[in-house]
Short mmCIF file of C-alpha atoms in Angstrom, two decimals:
data_model
loop_
_atom_site.label_atom_id
_atom_site.label_comp_id
_atom_site.label_asym_id
_atom_site.label_seq_id
_atom_site.Cartn_x
_atom_site.Cartn_y
_atom_site.Cartn_z
CA UNK I 1363 0.00 0.00 0.00
CA UNK I 1364 1.24 3.46 -0.80
CA UNK I 1365 1.63 6.00 1.92
CA UNK I 1366 2.13 9.72 2.11
CA UNK I 1367 4.54 11.96 3.92
CA UNK I 1368 3.24 12.47 7.43
CA UNK I 1369 1.94 16.00 8.02
CA UNK I 1370 3.37 18.18 10.74
CA UNK I 1371 1.46 17.36 13.94
CA UNK I 1372 1.36 19.02 17.33
CA UNK I 1373 1.38 17.63 20.86
CA UNK I 1374 -2.08 17.72 22.38
CA UNK I 1375 -2.64 19.40 25.73
CA UNK I 1376 -6.09 19.00 27.34
CA UNK I 1377 -7.11 22.43 26.02
CA UNK I 1378 -5.85 21.61 22.54
CA UNK I 1379 -7.72 18.29 22.62
CA UNK I 1380 -10.97 20.09 23.56
CA UNK I 1381 -10.38 22.59 20.77
CA UNK I 1382 -9.68 19.84 18.24
CA UNK I 1383 -12.76 17.90 19.31
CA UNK I 1384 -14.91 21.01 18.90
CA UNK I 1385 -13.29 21.91 15.57
CA UNK I 1386 -13.71 18.36 14.27
CA UNK I 1387 -17.42 18.33 15.04
CA UNK I 1388 -17.97 21.83 13.62
CA UNK I 1389 -15.86 21.29 10.49
CA UNK I 1390 -17.70 18.10 9.66
CA UNK I 1391 -21.19 19.47 10.41
CA UNK I 1392 -20.85 22.95 8.91
CA UNK I 1393 -17.84 22.93 6.59
CA UNK I 1394 -14.30 24.12 7.14
CA UNK I 1395 -14.68 27.59 5.62
CA UNK I 1396 -17.91 28.24 7.53
CA UNK I 1397 -16.25 27.71 10.92
CA UNK I 1398 -14.01 30.40 12.39
CA UNK I 1399 -11.54 30.20 15.23
CA UNK I 1400 -13.83 32.32 17.43
CA UNK I 1401 -16.53 29.66 17.25
CA UNK I 1402 -14.04 26.85 17.84
CA UNK I 1403 -12.65 28.64 20.91
CA UNK I 1404 -16.14 29.33 22.29
CA UNK I 1405 -17.28 25.73 21.76
CA UNK I 1406 -14.11 24.35 23.35
CA UNK I 1407 -14.14 26.74 26.31
CA UNK I 1408 -10.67 28.10 25.49
CA UNK I 1409 -9.45 31.49 24.40
CA UNK I 1410 -8.62 32.37 20.83
CA UNK I 1411 -5.07 33.06 22.07
CA UNK I 1412 -4.86 29.50 23.38
CA UNK I 1413 -5.88 28.18 19.97
CA UNK I 1414 -3.19 30.18 18.20
CA UNK I 1415 -0.59 29.40 20.87
CA UNK I 1416 -1.21 25.68 20.50
CA UNK I 1417 -2.03 25.31 16.78
CA UNK I 1418 -0.47 28.40 15.22
CA UNK I 1419 -3.18 28.72 12.58
CA UNK I 1420 -6.59 27.51 11.52
CA UNK I 1421 -4.85 25.57 8.75
CA UNK I 1422 -3.04 23.49 11.38
CA UNK I 1423 -6.35 22.78 13.13
CA UNK I 1424 -7.66 21.51 9.77
CA UNK I 1425 -4.58 19.29 9.37
CA UNK I 1426 -5.05 17.88 12.87
CA UNK I 1427 -8.76 17.27 12.24
CA UNK I 1428 -8.19 15.38 8.99
CA UNK I 1429 -5.14 13.47 10.24
CA UNK I 1430 -6.96 12.33 13.37
CA UNK I 1431 -10.00 11.27 11.38
CA UNK I 1432 -7.81 9.35 8.94
CA UNK I 1433 -6.00 7.61 11.80
CA UNK I 1434 -9.31 6.53 13.32
CA UNK I 1435 -10.56 5.26 9.94
CA UNK I 1436 -7.40 3.27 9.29
CA UNK I 1437 -7.52 1.67 12.76
CA UNK I 1438 -11.22 0.87 12.31
CA UNK I 1439 -10.57 -0.64 8.89
CA UNK I 1440 -7.55 -2.65 10.12
CA UNK I 1441 -9.75 -4.33 12.73
CA UNK I 1442 -12.26 -5.31 10.05
CA UNK I 1443 -9.59 -6.56 7.68
CA UNK I 1444 -7.95 -8.59 10.44
CA UNK I 1445 -11.31 -10.17 11.24
CA UNK I 1446 -12.23 -10.95 7.62
CA UNK I 1447 -12.88 -14.55 6.82
CA UNK I 1448 -10.52 -16.82 4.87
CA UNK I 1449 -12.51 -16.74 1.63
CA UNK I 1450 -10.66 -15.36 -1.38
CA UNK I 1451 -12.66 -12.13 -1.62
CA UNK I 1452 -13.42 -11.60 2.06
CA UNK I 1453 -10.89 -8.83 2.67
CA UNK I 1454 -12.07 -6.78 -0.32
CA UNK I 1455 -15.68 -7.07 0.77
CA UNK I 1456 -14.63 -6.25 4.36
CA UNK I 1457 -13.60 -2.76 3.17
CA UNK I 1458 -17.12 -2.12 1.90
CA UNK I 1459 -18.62 -3.57 5.07
CA UNK I 1460 -16.37 -1.39 7.22
CA UNK I 1461 -17.24 1.69 5.19
CA UNK I 1462 -20.92 0.93 5.55
CA UNK I 1463 -20.65 0.78 9.35
CA UNK I 1464 -18.30 3.78 9.54
CA UNK I 1465 -20.57 5.88 7.31
CA UNK I 1466 -23.58 5.06 9.47
CA UNK I 1467 -21.77 5.94 12.68
CA UNK I 1468 -19.27 8.66 11.70
CA UNK I 1469 -19.99 9.99 8.22
CA UNK I 1470 -23.63 10.84 7.75
CA UNK I 1471 -22.58 13.85 5.65
CA UNK I 1472 -20.20 11.86 3.44
CA UNK I 1473 -16.45 11.42 3.38
CA UNK I 1474 -14.59 14.08 5.36
CA UNK I 1475 -11.67 13.96 2.91
CA UNK I 1476 -13.92 14.48 -0.11
CA UNK I 1477 -15.77 17.25 1.72
CA UNK I 1478 -12.48 18.93 2.68
CA UNK I 1479 -11.18 18.68 -0.87
CA UNK I 1480 -14.32 20.39 -2.15
CA UNK I 1481 -13.36 23.37 0.04
CA UNK I 1482 -9.57 23.21 -0.28
CA UNK I 1483 -8.40 22.09 -3.69
CA UNK I 1484 -5.28 24.26 -3.60
CA UNK I 1485 -2.19 21.99 -3.57
CA UNK I 1486 -0.39 24.64 -1.46
CA UNK I 1487 -2.79 24.12 1.48
CA UNK I 1488 -1.04 22.08 4.20
CA UNK I 1489 -3.96 19.64 4.35
CA UNK I 1490 -3.94 18.93 0.60
CA UNK I 1491 -1.26 16.20 0.69
CA UNK I 1492 -3.08 14.53 3.57
CA UNK I 1493 -6.38 14.50 1.63
CA UNK I 1494 -4.89 13.18 -1.60
CA UNK I 1495 -2.57 10.86 0.31
CA UNK I 1496 -5.48 9.22 2.06
CA UNK I 1497 -7.15 8.50 -1.28
CA UNK I 1498 -3.86 7.21 -2.74
CA UNK I 1499 -3.59 4.92 0.30
CA UNK I 1500 -7.09 3.58 -0.37
CA UNK I 1501 -6.20 2.93 -4.01
CA UNK I 1502 -3.07 1.09 -2.89
CA UNK I 1503 -5.13 -0.93 -0.44
CA UNK I 1504 -7.67 -1.97 -3.07
CA UNK I 1505 -4.90 -2.87 -5.50
CA UNK I 1506 -3.09 -4.97 -2.89
CA UNK I 1507 -6.31 -6.69 -1.90
CA UNK I 1508 -7.12 -7.41 -5.56
CA UNK I 1509 -3.65 -8.91 -5.98
CA UNK I 1510 -4.10 -11.00 -2.81
CA UNK I 1511 -7.45 -12.20 -4.14
CA UNK I 1512 -5.72 -13.51 -7.25
CA UNK I 1513 -7.03 -10.97 -9.77
CA UNK I 1514 -5.59 -11.31 -13.29
CA UNK I 1515 -5.15 -7.53 -13.49
CA UNK I 1516 -4.98 -6.21 -9.91
CA UNK I 1517 -4.19 -2.64 -10.98
CA UNK I 1518 -7.33 -2.32 -13.05
CA UNK I 1519 -9.46 -4.13 -10.48
CA UNK I 1520 -8.00 -1.96 -7.70
CA UNK I 1521 -8.93 1.22 -9.58
CA UNK I 1522 -12.42 -0.12 -10.32
CA UNK I 1523 -13.00 -1.06 -6.68
CA UNK I 1524 -11.77 2.38 -5.64
CA UNK I 1525 -14.21 4.05 -8.03
CA UNK I 1526 -17.07 1.93 -6.68
CA UNK I 1527 -16.11 2.72 -3.10
CA UNK I 1528 -15.63 6.45 -3.57
CA UNK I 1529 -18.77 6.80 -5.66
CA UNK I 1530 -20.73 5.00 -2.95
CA UNK I 1531 -19.31 7.33 -0.29
CA UNK I 1532 -20.43 10.36 -2.26
CA UNK I 1533 -23.86 8.85 -2.98
CA UNK I 1534 -24.21 8.06 0.72
CA UNK I 1535 -23.27 11.60 1.77
CA UNK I 1536 -25.75 13.08 -0.68
CA UNK I 1537 -28.47 10.53 0.22
CA UNK I 1538 -28.87 9.80 -3.50
CA UNK I 1539 -30.37 6.38 -2.78
CA UNK I 1540 -30.57 4.09 0.24
CA UNK I 1541 -27.58 1.90 1.15
CA UNK I 1542 -25.18 3.05 -1.55
CA UNK I 1543 -22.32 1.22 0.15
CA UNK I 1544 -24.30 -2.01 0.26
CA UNK I 1545 -25.02 -1.67 -3.47
CA UNK I 1546 -21.33 -1.01 -4.16
CA UNK I 1547 -20.41 -4.09 -2.13
CA UNK I 1548 -22.64 -6.25 -4.30
CA UNK I 1549 -21.10 -4.78 -7.46
CA UNK I 1550 -17.64 -5.48 -5.98
CA UNK I 1551 -18.68 -9.08 -5.31
CA UNK I 1552 -19.75 -9.45 -8.96
CA UNK I 1553 -16.47 -7.98 -10.19
CA UNK I 1554 -14.44 -10.30 -7.98
CA UNK I 1555 -16.32 -13.32 -9.28
CA UNK I 1556 -15.18 -12.52 -12.83
CA UNK I 1557 -11.64 -11.33 -12.07
#
């Protein structure tokens, strides 16, 4: 699986943790650009000065928010992959199952990385490599899983599985139709049967 250069991270004090928790909730619910540091400070019960002393900038709060969310997702997914059955396609389907549970519990408004990219598509933004790196990691994961499942062309299957997965995440976030991730899982199962 491919990985990305780790973003600069800060040490979390209790006040910084409260601020990050508040920012994470607000960024996901309202959007990154819609949330200012004044609101984050007020929600966290810290001063604006404390926010800037700890994080340095709103951009760093965004980096911390996305990096922490990605770390939680990867740990959540690793548990599901480790518990996947021995069948040839089980680990690929486990990604869709994990995403379905995660989306229901943590991502009712869609993928936080996709949402962040919609607001920050400038490659110069410090969160940009984290956003694109997370998606590159997912592509690498799907490609590796396709290879492990014995696909004749794991690169093509990995890209196709990634497209199914990401499209389902967007459809879920937009409530286009019920259980988009379940539908994507069934399409993935069909693809695996012919690969």
